[in-house]
Amino acid sequence: MAAWHRQKALEHSAPDKLPIATNHRGITPHMANHKIALIGGDGIGPEVIKEGVKILRSIERRYNLTFDFQDFPWGTDYYFKHGEMMPPDGLDILASFDSIFFGAVGHPDVQDHITLNGLLLPMRRGFDQYVCQRPSVLYPGVASPLKGYDKAGDIDMMVIRENTEGEYANVGGLLYQGHPNEVAVQAGVFTRHGINRVIRYSFELARRRNGKKKLASITKSNAQGFSMVLWDRIFDEIKIEYPDIETESLLVDAACMNFIRRPESFDVVVASNLFGDILTDIGAIITGSVGLAASGNINPEKTYPSMFEPVHGSAPDITGKGIANPIATILSAGMMLEHLGELEAAQSIQDACMTVLRDGETVPADLGGSATTIQIGTAVVNALESAH
Ligand code: GGG
């Protein structure tokens, strides 16, 4: 494995590295057992989660840990039967788990705001997962569509998306619905508390990451003269405490151009909920495919379970064809183990994915190959097992 990657692999989630496995219930078991809620969700979600579980079962055989998985059939099929995406006590049920391993939401027959607000966003908000951490890394054996970026690590950034408020706050309403004078009001909610904590988290990450010691803050404060001016002001206040971190503040349109024009100049990037979502799609495509983009929705204090999911959605166009790339989900499982304090096991998942990508024998459809979802999962298990 390339040296850059070994250095980088374990820097994703917990602000304080935990040498011993712990969970948000404060339990530090002798032989760690982690209670994991599985929500495959919609479309290709269940297909990729199945491969993630396959890798985690292999981890159990190699490390001193076990997983108690419990499957929850929530999502749009549940909505068709019950009129809601999950039961009313869904979050209470999930609260007793150490982590949530999630696939995707979205169905062609239901408006996306219903599925998103019925399942994914309640978890992010209800469990105060205010950090959405999304690596955008050019992995070995993967081609970037950008000219001149051809070596592993040529692009290597971590985007931190504020995950509980901002443009996703779901505050607003409709007036005179269906009439010619219909009005929609959608408010963005930006609090000093919310901005402060996600920016601080990002500075801390920039400080401990083996990167360029840089943090870029992305807003649109020329047009959003209240909320994003507050964000810029808080960023300027906090940066004084981190003289070792080089900073830049960019408008989101410039940031989009620069992700393509000079992606190597970014290290850690912090942005609002919506801007972080858009920027990480660019980050995914310049590093090969959204099929490789992992993410963690993190409650850093571990008061509640965190949730790990691929960046991609339910992909109805390829659902059931068995060709979805499960690597984003498998890498998300690695981020989950890191958050749970299982650092060695997390590293081995990361290493196994890199081996498969570098070897180039089992290539998923989104990277130009013809390997099936199951074949890719099996290749990662084989890589993991042959490394031990
Ligand atoms: N696995 C991610 C997923 O299902 N995404 C669906 C989606 O629409 N997400 C919107 C968002 O994360 O903002």
mmCIF file of C-alpha atoms and ligand atoms in Angstrom:
data_model
loop_
_atom_site.group_PDB
_atom_site.id
_atom_site.type_symbol
_atom_site.label_atom_id
_atom_site.label_comp_id
_atom_site.label_asym_id
_atom_site.label_seq_id
_atom_site.Cartn_x
_atom_site.Cartn_y
_atom_site.Cartn_z
ATOM 1 C CA MET A 1 0.000 0.000 0.000
ATOM 2 C CA ALA A 2 1.275 3.487 -0.826
ATOM 3 C CA ALA A 3 2.771 5.327 2.103
ATOM 4 C CA TRP A 4 0.519 8.349 1.646
ATOM 5 C CA HIS A 5 -2.480 6.177 2.068
ATOM 6 C CA ARG A 6 -1.321 4.362 5.187
ATOM 7 C CA GLN A 7 -0.667 7.722 6.805
ATOM 8 C CA LYS A 8 -4.038 9.025 5.835
ATOM 9 C CA ALA A 9 -6.350 6.150 6.393
ATOM 10 C CA LEU A 10 -7.244 6.699 10.019
ATOM 11 C CA GLU A 11 -8.134 10.285 10.333
ATOM 12 C CA HIS A 12 -11.756 10.293 9.431
ATOM 13 C CA SER A 13 -13.980 10.558 12.384
ATOM 14 C CA ALA A 14 -13.396 10.793 16.103
ATOM 15 C CA PRO A 15 -11.797 14.072 17.209
ATOM 16 C CA ASP A 16 -10.058 12.266 20.034
ATOM 17 C CA LYS A 17 -8.621 8.974 18.949
ATOM 18 C CA LEU A 18 -9.859 6.236 21.209
ATOM 19 C CA PRO A 19 -7.252 3.556 21.853
ATOM 20 C CA ILE A 20 -9.904 1.173 23.159
ATOM 21 C CA ALA A 21 -13.262 0.477 21.594
ATOM 22 C CA THR A 22 -16.014 2.422 23.297
ATOM 23 C CA ASN A 23 -19.530 3.255 22.345
ATOM 24 C CA HIS A 24 -21.905 6.124 22.987
ATOM 25 C CA ARG A 25 -23.419 4.180 25.852
ATOM 26 C CA GLY A 26 -20.051 4.439 27.595
ATOM 27 C CA ILE A 27 -19.467 0.702 27.477
ATOM 28 C CA THR A 28 -15.890 -0.497 27.051
ATOM 29 C CA PRO A 29 -16.334 -4.226 26.656
ATOM 30 C CA HIS A 30 -13.463 -6.688 26.955
ATOM 31 C CA MET A 31 -14.247 -8.344 23.674
ATOM 32 C CA ALA A 32 -15.943 -5.466 21.936
ATOM 33 C CA ASN A 33 -19.439 -6.083 20.719
ATOM 34 C CA HIS A 34 -21.042 -3.411 18.575
ATOM 35 C CA LYS A 35 -24.764 -3.167 18.082
ATOM 36 C CA ILE A 36 -25.333 -2.003 14.528
ATOM 37 C CA ALA A 37 -28.674 -0.991 13.036
ATOM 38 C CA LEU A 38 -28.875 -1.841 9.337
ATOM 39 C CA ILE A 39 -31.161 0.235 7.140
ATOM 40 C CA GLY A 40 -30.738 -0.713 3.496
ATOM 41 C CA GLY A 41 -33.480 1.724 2.481
ATOM 42 C CA ASP A 42 -34.364 2.146 -1.176
ATOM 43 C CA GLY A 43 -33.081 1.111 -4.595
ATOM 44 C CA ILE A 44 -29.517 -0.189 -4.559
ATOM 45 C CA GLY A 45 -29.237 0.578 -0.807
ATOM 46 C CA PRO A 46 -29.962 -2.999 0.372
ATOM 47 C CA GLU A 47 -27.647 -4.442 -2.323
ATOM 48 C CA VAL A 48 -24.627 -2.441 -1.199
ATOM 49 C CA ILE A 49 -25.351 -2.785 2.525
ATOM 50 C CA LYS A 50 -25.333 -6.575 2.082
ATOM 51 C CA GLU A 51 -21.762 -6.372 0.800
ATOM 52 C CA GLY A 52 -20.787 -4.068 3.664
ATOM 53 C CA VAL A 53 -22.106 -6.625 6.136
ATOM 54 C CA LYS A 54 -20.169 -9.365 4.334
ATOM 55 C CA ILE A 55 -16.930 -7.457 4.969
ATOM 56 C CA LEU A 56 -17.873 -6.777 8.604
ATOM 57 C CA ARG A 57 -18.508 -10.521 9.129
ATOM 58 C CA SER A 58 -15.034 -11.171 7.792
ATOM 59 C CA ILE A 59 -13.668 -8.553 10.224
ATOM 60 C CA GLU A 60 -15.310 -10.461 13.085
ATOM 61 C CA ARG A 61 -13.336 -13.571 12.140
ATOM 62 C CA ARG A 62 -10.074 -11.645 12.236
ATOM 63 C CA TYR A 63 -10.370 -9.231 15.126
ATOM 64 C CA ASN A 64 -11.422 -9.483 18.712
ATOM 65 C CA LEU A 65 -14.856 -8.041 18.108
ATOM 66 C CA THR A 66 -18.378 -9.012 17.193
ATOM 67 C CA PHE A 67 -21.340 -7.253 15.666
ATOM 68 C CA ASP A 68 -24.982 -7.582 16.591
ATOM 69 C CA PHE A 69 -26.784 -6.566 13.442
ATOM 70 C CA GLN A 70 -30.453 -5.760 13.390
ATOM 71 C CA ASP A 71 -32.179 -5.122 10.103
ATOM 72 C CA PHE A 72 -34.860 -2.443 9.746
ATOM 73 C CA PRO A 73 -37.020 -2.601 6.606
ATOM 74 C CA TRP A 74 -37.627 1.149 6.569
ATOM 75 C CA GLY A 75 -37.788 3.267 3.462
ATOM 76 C CA THR A 76 -40.204 3.739 0.584
ATOM 77 C CA ASP A 77 -41.620 0.185 0.562
ATOM 78 C CA TYR A 78 -42.454 0.722 4.244
ATOM 79 C CA TYR A 79 -44.021 4.073 3.256
ATOM 80 C CA PHE A 80 -46.252 2.380 0.667
ATOM 81 C CA LYS A 81 -47.585 0.051 3.403
ATOM 82 C CA HIS A 82 -47.695 2.415 6.391
ATOM 83 C CA GLY A 83 -47.785 5.954 5.000
ATOM 84 C CA GLU A 84 -44.504 6.842 6.713
ATOM 85 C CA MET A 85 -40.862 6.029 6.045
ATOM 86 C CA MET A 86 -40.236 4.612 9.515
ATOM 87 C CA PRO A 87 -42.399 4.035 12.602
ATOM 88 C CA PRO A 88 -43.087 7.011 14.907
ATOM 89 C CA ASP A 89 -40.747 5.554 17.550
ATOM 90 C CA GLY A 90 -38.042 4.827 14.941
ATOM 91 C CA LEU A 91 -35.461 7.143 16.488
ATOM 92 C CA ASP A 92 -36.136 5.752 19.993
ATOM 93 C CA ILE A 93 -35.441 2.280 18.638
ATOM 94 C CA LEU A 94 -32.236 3.378 16.906
ATOM 95 C CA ALA A 95 -30.988 5.291 19.955
ATOM 96 C CA SER A 96 -29.990 2.035 21.658
ATOM 97 C CA PHE A 97 -27.557 1.138 18.865
ATOM 98 C CA ASP A 98 -23.870 1.970 18.698
ATOM 99 C CA SER A 99 -24.038 2.943 15.030
ATOM 100 C CA ILE A 100 -26.338 2.993 12.047
ATOM 101 C CA PHE A 101 -25.214 1.569 8.722
ATOM 102 C CA PHE A 102 -27.394 3.074 6.036
ATOM 103 C CA GLY A 103 -27.875 2.485 2.301
ATOM 104 C CA ALA A 104 -29.950 5.067 0.437
ATOM 105 C CA VAL A 105 -33.305 6.800 0.132
ATOM 106 C CA GLY A 106 -35.210 7.857 -2.937
ATOM 107 C CA HIS A 107 -37.878 6.281 -5.135
ATOM 108 C CA PRO A 108 -39.104 7.371 -8.574
ATOM 109 C CA ASP A 109 -42.767 7.188 -7.476
ATOM 110 C CA VAL A 110 -42.435 9.401 -4.382
ATOM 111 C CA GLN A 111 -41.271 12.995 -4.205
ATOM 112 C CA ASP A 112 -37.728 13.152 -2.868
ATOM 113 C CA HIS A 113 -38.527 15.655 -0.130
ATOM 114 C CA ILE A 114 -40.911 13.095 1.410
ATOM 115 C CA THR A 115 -38.387 10.263 1.473
ATOM 116 C CA LEU A 116 -35.520 12.483 2.606
ATOM 117 C CA ASN A 117 -37.484 14.196 5.359
ATOM 118 C CA GLY A 118 -39.098 10.925 6.408
ATOM 119 C CA LEU A 119 -35.961 8.943 7.146
ATOM 120 C CA LEU A 120 -32.518 10.353 6.467
ATOM 121 C CA LEU A 121 -32.842 13.893 7.809
ATOM 122 C CA PRO A 122 -34.664 12.879 11.028
ATOM 123 C CA MET A 123 -31.680 10.650 11.865
ATOM 124 C CA ARG A 124 -29.130 13.379 11.121
ATOM 125 C CA ARG A 125 -31.037 15.954 13.153
ATOM 126 C CA GLY A 126 -32.489 13.715 15.871
ATOM 127 C CA PHE A 127 -29.086 12.249 16.696
ATOM 128 C CA ASP A 128 -27.321 15.601 16.411
ATOM 129 C CA GLN A 129 -24.998 14.262 13.713
ATOM 130 C CA TYR A 130 -23.817 17.750 13.003
ATOM 131 C CA VAL A 131 -20.673 16.728 11.133
ATOM 132 C CA CYS A 132 -20.990 15.069 7.752
ATOM 133 C CA GLN A 133 -17.498 13.946 6.876
ATOM 134 C CA ARG A 134 -16.820 13.084 3.254
ATOM 135 C CA PRO A 135 -13.367 12.190 1.915
ATOM 136 C CA SER A 136 -12.624 13.044 -1.732
ATOM 137 C CA VAL A 137 -9.491 11.097 -2.492
ATOM 138 C CA LEU A 138 -8.022 9.842 -5.752
ATOM 139 C CA TYR A 139 -7.430 6.187 -4.929
ATOM 140 C CA PRO A 140 -4.827 3.892 -6.523
ATOM 141 C CA GLY A 141 -5.866 2.413 -9.851
ATOM 142 C CA VAL A 142 -8.614 4.993 -10.345
ATOM 143 C CA ALA A 143 -8.544 7.564 -13.168
ATOM 144 C CA SER A 144 -9.624 11.133 -12.541
ATOM 145 C CA PRO A 145 -11.384 12.833 -15.462
ATOM 146 C CA LEU A 146 -9.133 15.822 -14.755
ATOM 147 C CA LYS A 147 -6.008 16.078 -16.897
ATOM 148 C CA GLY A 148 -2.770 15.754 -14.972
ATOM 149 C CA TYR A 149 -4.223 14.059 -11.912
ATOM 150 C CA ASP A 150 -3.179 10.467 -12.333
ATOM 151 C CA LYS A 151 -1.461 9.334 -9.154
ATOM 152 C CA ALA A 152 -3.085 8.108 -5.977
ATOM 153 C CA GLY A 153 -3.319 10.994 -3.568
ATOM 154 C CA ASP A 154 -3.054 13.701 -6.258
ATOM 155 C CA ILE A 155 -6.474 14.761 -4.958
ATOM 156 C CA ASP A 156 -6.892 14.334 -1.233
ATOM 157 C CA MET A 157 -9.381 16.423 0.664
ATOM 158 C CA MET A 158 -11.922 16.041 3.408
ATOM 159 C CA VAL A 159 -15.126 17.998 3.090
ATOM 160 C CA ILE A 160 -17.003 18.728 6.300
ATOM 161 C CA ARG A 161 -20.627 19.488 5.663
ATOM 162 C CA GLU A 162 -22.713 21.100 8.395
ATOM 163 C CA ASN A 163 -25.421 18.488 8.775
ATOM 164 C CA THR A 164 -28.246 19.593 11.048
ATOM 165 C CA GLU A 165 -29.314 23.102 10.069
ATOM 166 C CA GLY A 166 -28.638 25.634 7.289
ATOM 167 C CA GLU A 167 -30.605 25.232 4.081
ATOM 168 C CA TYR A 168 -31.862 21.771 5.158
ATOM 169 C CA ALA A 169 -33.665 23.065 8.261
ATOM 170 C CA ASN A 170 -37.056 22.409 6.661
ATOM 171 C CA VAL A 171 -38.535 25.632 7.972
ATOM 172 C CA GLY A 172 -41.068 27.399 5.809
ATOM 173 C CA GLY A 173 -44.437 26.863 4.258
ATOM 174 C CA LEU A 174 -46.753 27.240 1.310
ATOM 175 C CA LEU A 175 -49.512 29.812 0.982
ATOM 176 C CA TYR A 176 -52.441 29.701 -1.445
ATOM 177 C CA GLN A 177 -51.456 26.243 -2.614
ATOM 178 C CA GLY A 178 -52.517 25.458 -6.158
ATOM 179 C CA HIS A 179 -53.641 29.035 -6.845
ATOM 180 C CA PRO A 180 -52.012 31.388 -9.347
ATOM 181 C CA ASN A 181 -50.723 33.503 -6.452
ATOM 182 C CA GLU A 182 -49.099 30.512 -4.696
ATOM 183 C CA VAL A 183 -46.190 31.431 -2.392
ATOM 184 C CA ALA A 184 -43.393 29.246 -1.035
ATOM 185 C CA VAL A 185 -41.164 30.386 1.813
ATOM 186 C CA GLN A 186 -38.069 28.311 2.662
ATOM 187 C CA ALA A 187 -35.863 29.610 5.438
ATOM 188 C CA GLY A 188 -32.231 28.768 6.080
ATOM 189 C CA VAL A 189 -31.424 28.418 9.764
ATOM 190 C CA PHE A 190 -27.894 29.342 10.822
ATOM 191 C CA THR A 191 -27.073 29.509 14.524
ATOM 192 C CA ARG A 192 -23.886 30.717 16.181
ATOM 193 C CA HIS A 193 -23.828 27.427 18.105
ATOM 194 C CA GLY A 194 -24.191 25.322 14.953
ATOM 195 C CA ILE A 195 -21.646 27.248 12.901
ATOM 196 C CA ASN A 196 -19.165 27.458 15.737
ATOM 197 C CA ARG A 197 -19.071 23.732 16.457
ATOM 198 C CA VAL A 198 -18.694 22.558 12.862
ATOM 199 C CA ILE A 199 -15.935 25.105 12.144
ATOM 200 C CA ARG A 200 -14.081 24.129 15.327
ATOM 201 C CA TYR A 201 -14.356 20.453 14.394
ATOM 202 C CA SER A 202 -12.893 21.276 10.958
ATOM 203 C CA PHE A 203 -9.954 23.208 12.403
ATOM 204 C CA GLU A 204 -9.188 20.330 14.768
ATOM 205 C CA LEU A 205 -9.334 17.891 11.871
ATOM 206 C CA ALA A 206 -7.037 20.089 9.753
ATOM 207 C CA ARG A 207 -4.598 20.150 12.679
ATOM 208 C CA ARG A 208 -4.427 16.376 13.207
ATOM 209 C CA ARG A 209 -4.767 15.289 9.580
ATOM 210 C CA ASN A 210 -1.541 14.376 7.778
ATOM 211 C CA GLY A 211 -2.375 16.930 5.159
ATOM 212 C CA LYS A 212 -1.522 20.440 4.123
ATOM 213 C CA LYS A 213 -2.742 22.018 7.386
ATOM 214 C CA LYS A 214 -5.262 24.078 5.472
ATOM 215 C CA LEU A 215 -8.923 24.845 5.958
ATOM 216 C CA ALA A 216 -11.167 26.429 3.332
ATOM 217 C CA SER A 217 -14.523 27.852 4.402
ATOM 218 C CA ILE A 218 -17.198 28.052 1.702
ATOM 219 C CA THR A 219 -20.155 30.459 1.779
ATOM 220 C CA LYS A 220 -22.072 32.808 -0.482
ATOM 221 C CA SER A 221 -21.962 35.816 1.785
ATOM 222 C CA ASN A 222 -22.176 38.332 -1.035
ATOM 223 C CA ALA A 223 -25.737 37.185 -1.710
ATOM 224 C CA GLN A 224 -26.741 35.667 1.647
ATOM 225 C CA GLY A 225 -26.035 38.791 3.625
ATOM 226 C CA PHE A 226 -27.222 37.616 7.021
ATOM 227 C CA SER A 227 -26.665 33.887 7.524
ATOM 228 C CA MET A 228 -23.433 33.549 5.614
ATOM 229 C CA VAL A 229 -22.007 36.812 6.815
ATOM 230 C CA LEU A 230 -22.456 35.376 10.309
ATOM 231 C CA TRP A 231 -20.672 32.186 9.153
ATOM 232 C CA ASP A 232 -17.742 34.210 7.731
ATOM 233 C CA ARG A 233 -17.510 36.275 10.915
ATOM 234 C CA ILE A 234 -17.408 33.199 13.149
ATOM 235 C CA PHE A 235 -14.793 31.604 10.878
ATOM 236 C CA ASP A 236 -12.630 34.743 11.200
ATOM 237 C CA GLU A 237 -13.053 34.729 14.999
ATOM 238 C CA ILE A 238 -12.042 31.081 15.361
ATOM 239 C CA LYS A 239 -9.133 31.073 12.917
ATOM 240 C CA ILE A 240 -7.135 33.328 15.267
ATOM 241 C CA GLU A 241 -6.936 30.351 17.641
ATOM 242 C CA TYR A 242 -5.353 28.185 14.917
ATOM 243 C CA PRO A 243 -2.320 30.111 13.629
ATOM 244 C CA ASP A 244 -0.798 26.824 12.418
ATOM 245 C CA ILE A 245 -3.651 26.304 9.942
ATOM 246 C CA GLU A 246 -3.638 28.199 6.664
ATOM 247 C CA THR A 247 -7.132 29.414 5.832
ATOM 248 C CA GLU A 248 -9.073 30.685 2.878
ATOM 249 C CA SER A 249 -12.687 31.853 2.550
ATOM 250 C CA LEU A 250 -14.280 31.254 -0.839
ATOM 251 C CA LEU A 251 -17.643 31.910 -2.396
ATOM 252 C CA VAL A 252 -19.259 28.648 -3.396
ATOM 253 C CA ASP A 253 -19.166 29.429 -7.131
ATOM 254 C CA ALA A 254 -15.408 30.026 -6.952
ATOM 255 C CA ALA A 255 -15.017 26.896 -4.820
ATOM 256 C CA CYS A 256 -16.803 24.809 -7.498
ATOM 257 C CA MET A 257 -14.408 26.119 -10.159
ATOM 258 C CA ASN A 258 -11.391 25.569 -7.938
ATOM 259 C CA PHE A 259 -12.382 21.985 -7.086
ATOM 260 C CA ILE A 260 -11.879 21.361 -10.805
ATOM 261 C CA ARG A 261 -9.098 23.848 -11.554
ATOM 262 C CA ARG A 262 -6.835 23.252 -8.525
ATOM 263 C CA PRO A 263 -8.215 20.383 -6.382
ATOM 264 C CA GLU A 264 -4.722 19.642 -5.049
ATOM 265 C CA SER A 265 -4.757 22.944 -3.172
ATOM 266 C CA PHE A 266 -7.542 21.806 -0.820
ATOM 267 C CA ASP A 267 -7.088 19.892 2.385
ATOM 268 C CA VAL A 268 -10.041 20.268 4.780
ATOM 269 C CA VAL A 269 -13.070 22.149 3.485
ATOM 270 C CA VAL A 270 -16.021 23.268 5.620
ATOM 271 C CA ALA A 271 -19.353 24.286 4.141
ATOM 272 C CA SER A 272 -23.022 24.629 4.907
ATOM 273 C CA ASN A 273 -25.439 21.741 4.499
ATOM 274 C CA LEU A 274 -26.456 22.432 0.901
ATOM 275 C CA PHE A 275 -23.099 23.677 -0.347
ATOM 276 C CA GLY A 276 -21.346 20.717 1.280
ATOM 277 C CA ASP A 277 -23.738 18.357 -0.490
ATOM 278 C CA ILE A 278 -23.061 19.901 -3.902
ATOM 279 C CA LEU A 279 -19.305 20.216 -3.416
ATOM 280 C CA THR A 280 -18.995 16.569 -2.430
ATOM 281 C CA ASP A 281 -20.658 15.466 -5.654
ATOM 282 C CA ILE A 282 -17.967 17.394 -7.516
ATOM 283 C CA GLY A 283 -15.382 15.879 -5.174
ATOM 284 C CA ALA A 284 -16.731 12.399 -5.975
ATOM 285 C CA ILE A 285 -16.663 12.792 -9.727
ATOM 286 C CA ILE A 286 -13.180 14.306 -9.933
ATOM 287 C CA THR A 287 -11.891 11.334 -7.928
ATOM 288 C CA GLY A 288 -13.402 8.777 -10.281
ATOM 289 C CA SER A 289 -16.969 8.022 -9.261
ATOM 290 C CA VAL A 290 -19.661 8.596 -6.688
ATOM 291 C CA GLY A 291 -19.468 4.817 -6.278
ATOM 292 C CA LEU A 292 -16.274 5.348 -4.269
ATOM 293 C CA ALA A 293 -17.481 8.238 -2.087
ATOM 294 C CA ALA A 294 -17.940 7.284 1.559
ATOM 295 C CA SER A 295 -19.443 9.362 4.332
ATOM 296 C CA GLY A 296 -20.024 9.536 8.041
ATOM 297 C CA ASN A 297 -22.807 11.497 9.712
ATOM 298 C CA ILE A 298 -21.116 12.015 13.010
ATOM 299 C CA ASN A 299 -22.155 13.024 16.480
ATOM 300 C CA PRO A 300 -18.631 13.756 17.751
ATOM 301 C CA GLU A 301 -19.616 13.731 21.417
ATOM 302 C CA LYS A 302 -21.024 10.187 21.033
ATOM 303 C CA THR A 303 -24.182 11.166 22.872
ATOM 304 C CA TYR A 304 -26.135 9.456 20.094
ATOM 305 C CA PRO A 305 -25.337 6.876 17.452
ATOM 306 C CA SER A 306 -23.606 8.126 14.334
ATOM 307 C CA MET A 307 -24.654 6.982 10.884
ATOM 308 C CA PHE A 308 -22.484 5.819 7.999
ATOM 309 C CA GLU A 309 -23.635 5.707 4.385
ATOM 310 C CA PRO A 310 -22.360 5.998 0.838
ATOM 311 C CA VAL A 311 -22.715 9.480 -0.672
ATOM 312 C CA HIS A 312 -24.676 8.047 -3.605
ATOM 313 C CA GLY A 313 -28.429 7.708 -3.585
ATOM 314 C CA SER A 314 -30.778 4.871 -4.482
ATOM 315 C CA ALA A 315 -29.915 4.790 -8.239
ATOM 316 C CA PRO A 316 -33.264 3.429 -9.512
ATOM 317 C CA ASP A 317 -31.807 3.067 -13.029
ATOM 318 C CA ILE A 318 -29.546 0.211 -11.922
ATOM 319 C CA THR A 319 -31.565 -1.208 -9.014
ATOM 320 C CA GLY A 320 -31.847 -4.988 -9.146
ATOM 321 C CA LYS A 321 -29.239 -5.353 -11.898
ATOM 322 C CA GLY A 322 -26.531 -6.397 -9.445
ATOM 323 C CA ILE A 323 -23.995 -3.925 -10.815
ATOM 324 C CA ALA A 324 -23.909 -1.216 -8.135
ATOM 325 C CA ASN A 325 -20.436 -0.439 -6.844
ATOM 326 C CA PRO A 326 -20.378 -1.347 -3.119
ATOM 327 C CA ILE A 327 -16.963 0.210 -2.399
ATOM 328 C CA ALA A 328 -18.385 3.534 -1.129
ATOM 329 C CA THR A 329 -20.494 1.562 1.339
ATOM 330 C CA ILE A 330 -17.595 -0.676 2.376
ATOM 331 C CA LEU A 331 -15.367 2.366 2.941
ATOM 332 C CA SER A 332 -18.209 3.874 4.991
ATOM 333 C CA ALA A 333 -18.171 0.706 7.116
ATOM 334 C CA GLY A 334 -14.458 1.398 7.671
ATOM 335 C CA MET A 335 -15.273 4.931 8.817
ATOM 336 C CA MET A 336 -17.850 3.448 11.174
ATOM 337 C CA LEU A 337 -15.266 1.134 12.742
ATOM 338 C CA GLU A 338 -12.870 4.016 13.156
ATOM 339 C CA HIS A 339 -15.571 5.998 14.941
ATOM 340 C CA LEU A 340 -16.215 2.988 17.178
ATOM 341 C CA GLY A 341 -12.520 2.965 18.104
ATOM 342 C CA GLU A 342 -11.670 -0.172 16.099
ATOM 343 C CA LEU A 343 -8.697 1.417 14.421
ATOM 344 C CA GLU A 344 -6.882 -1.683 13.177
ATOM 345 C CA ALA A 345 -10.018 -3.218 11.754
ATOM 346 C CA ALA A 346 -10.903 0.098 10.108
ATOM 347 C CA GLN A 347 -7.455 0.240 8.539
ATOM 348 C CA SER A 348 -7.774 -3.274 7.174
ATOM 349 C CA ILE A 349 -11.034 -2.425 5.386
ATOM 350 C CA GLN A 350 -9.436 0.631 3.848
ATOM 351 C CA ASP A 351 -6.378 -1.405 2.813
ATOM 352 C CA ALA A 352 -8.499 -4.173 1.282
ATOM 353 C CA CYS A 353 -10.476 -1.685 -0.841
ATOM 354 C CA MET A 354 -7.224 -0.100 -2.025
ATOM 355 C CA THR A 355 -5.841 -3.531 -2.960
ATOM 356 C CA VAL A 356 -8.891 -4.295 -5.104
ATOM 357 C CA LEU A 357 -8.764 -0.907 -6.819
ATOM 358 C CA ARG A 358 -5.013 -1.044 -7.387
ATOM 359 C CA ASP A 359 -5.047 -4.630 -8.720
ATOM 360 C CA GLY A 360 -7.638 -3.709 -11.340
ATOM 361 C CA GLU A 361 -8.878 -7.282 -11.723
ATOM 362 C CA THR A 362 -12.367 -6.733 -10.332
ATOM 363 C CA VAL A 363 -13.576 -3.459 -11.811
ATOM 364 C CA PRO A 364 -17.099 -2.147 -11.175
ATOM 365 C CA ALA A 365 -19.300 -0.853 -13.977
ATOM 366 C CA ASP A 366 -19.038 2.790 -12.885
ATOM 367 C CA LEU A 367 -15.258 2.547 -13.345
ATOM 368 C CA GLY A 368 -15.590 0.960 -16.788
ATOM 369 C CA GLY A 369 -15.542 -2.718 -15.807
ATOM 370 C CA SER A 370 -18.107 -5.485 -15.625
ATOM 371 C CA ALA A 371 -17.758 -6.896 -12.091
ATOM 372 C CA THR A 372 -20.976 -7.397 -10.171
ATOM 373 C CA THR A 373 -21.769 -5.981 -6.749
ATOM 374 C CA ILE A 374 -21.263 -9.415 -5.180
ATOM 375 C CA GLN A 375 -17.977 -10.025 -7.021
ATOM 376 C CA ILE A 376 -16.584 -6.727 -5.774
ATOM 377 C CA GLY A 377 -17.656 -7.472 -2.185
ATOM 378 C CA THR A 378 -16.030 -10.889 -2.424
ATOM 379 C CA ALA A 379 -12.834 -9.398 -3.871
ATOM 380 C CA VAL A 380 -12.623 -7.021 -0.884
ATOM 381 C CA VAL A 381 -13.179 -9.929 1.549
ATOM 382 C CA ASN A 382 -10.461 -11.937 -0.232
ATOM 383 C CA ALA A 383 -8.047 -8.999 -0.086
ATOM 384 C CA LEU A 384 -8.794 -8.569 3.599
ATOM 385 C CA GLU A 385 -8.326 -12.249 4.339
ATOM 386 C CA SER A 386 -5.134 -12.642 2.335
ATOM 387 C CA ALA A 387 -3.581 -9.700 4.163
ATOM 388 C CA HIS A 388 -3.757 -11.675 7.427
HETATM 389 N N1 GGG B 1 -26.882 7.411 0.763
HETATM 390 C C1 GGG B 1 -27.212 8.755 0.551
HETATM 391 C C2 GGG B 1 -28.588 8.997 0.072
HETATM 392 O O1 GGG B 1 -29.451 8.157 0.107
HETATM 393 N N2 GGG B 1 -28.799 10.195 -0.395
HETATM 394 C C3 GGG B 1 -30.083 10.580 -0.841
HETATM 395 C C4 GGG B 1 -30.228 12.041 -0.844
HETATM 396 O O2 GGG B 1 -31.058 12.540 -1.579
HETATM 397 N N3 GGG B 1 -29.478 12.738 -0.020
HETATM 398 C C5 GGG B 1 -29.532 14.113 0.069
HETATM 399 C C6 GGG B 1 -28.526 14.613 1.026
HETATM 400 O O3 GGG B 1 -27.760 13.853 1.602
HETATM 401 O O4 GGG B 1 -28.490 15.809 1.201
#
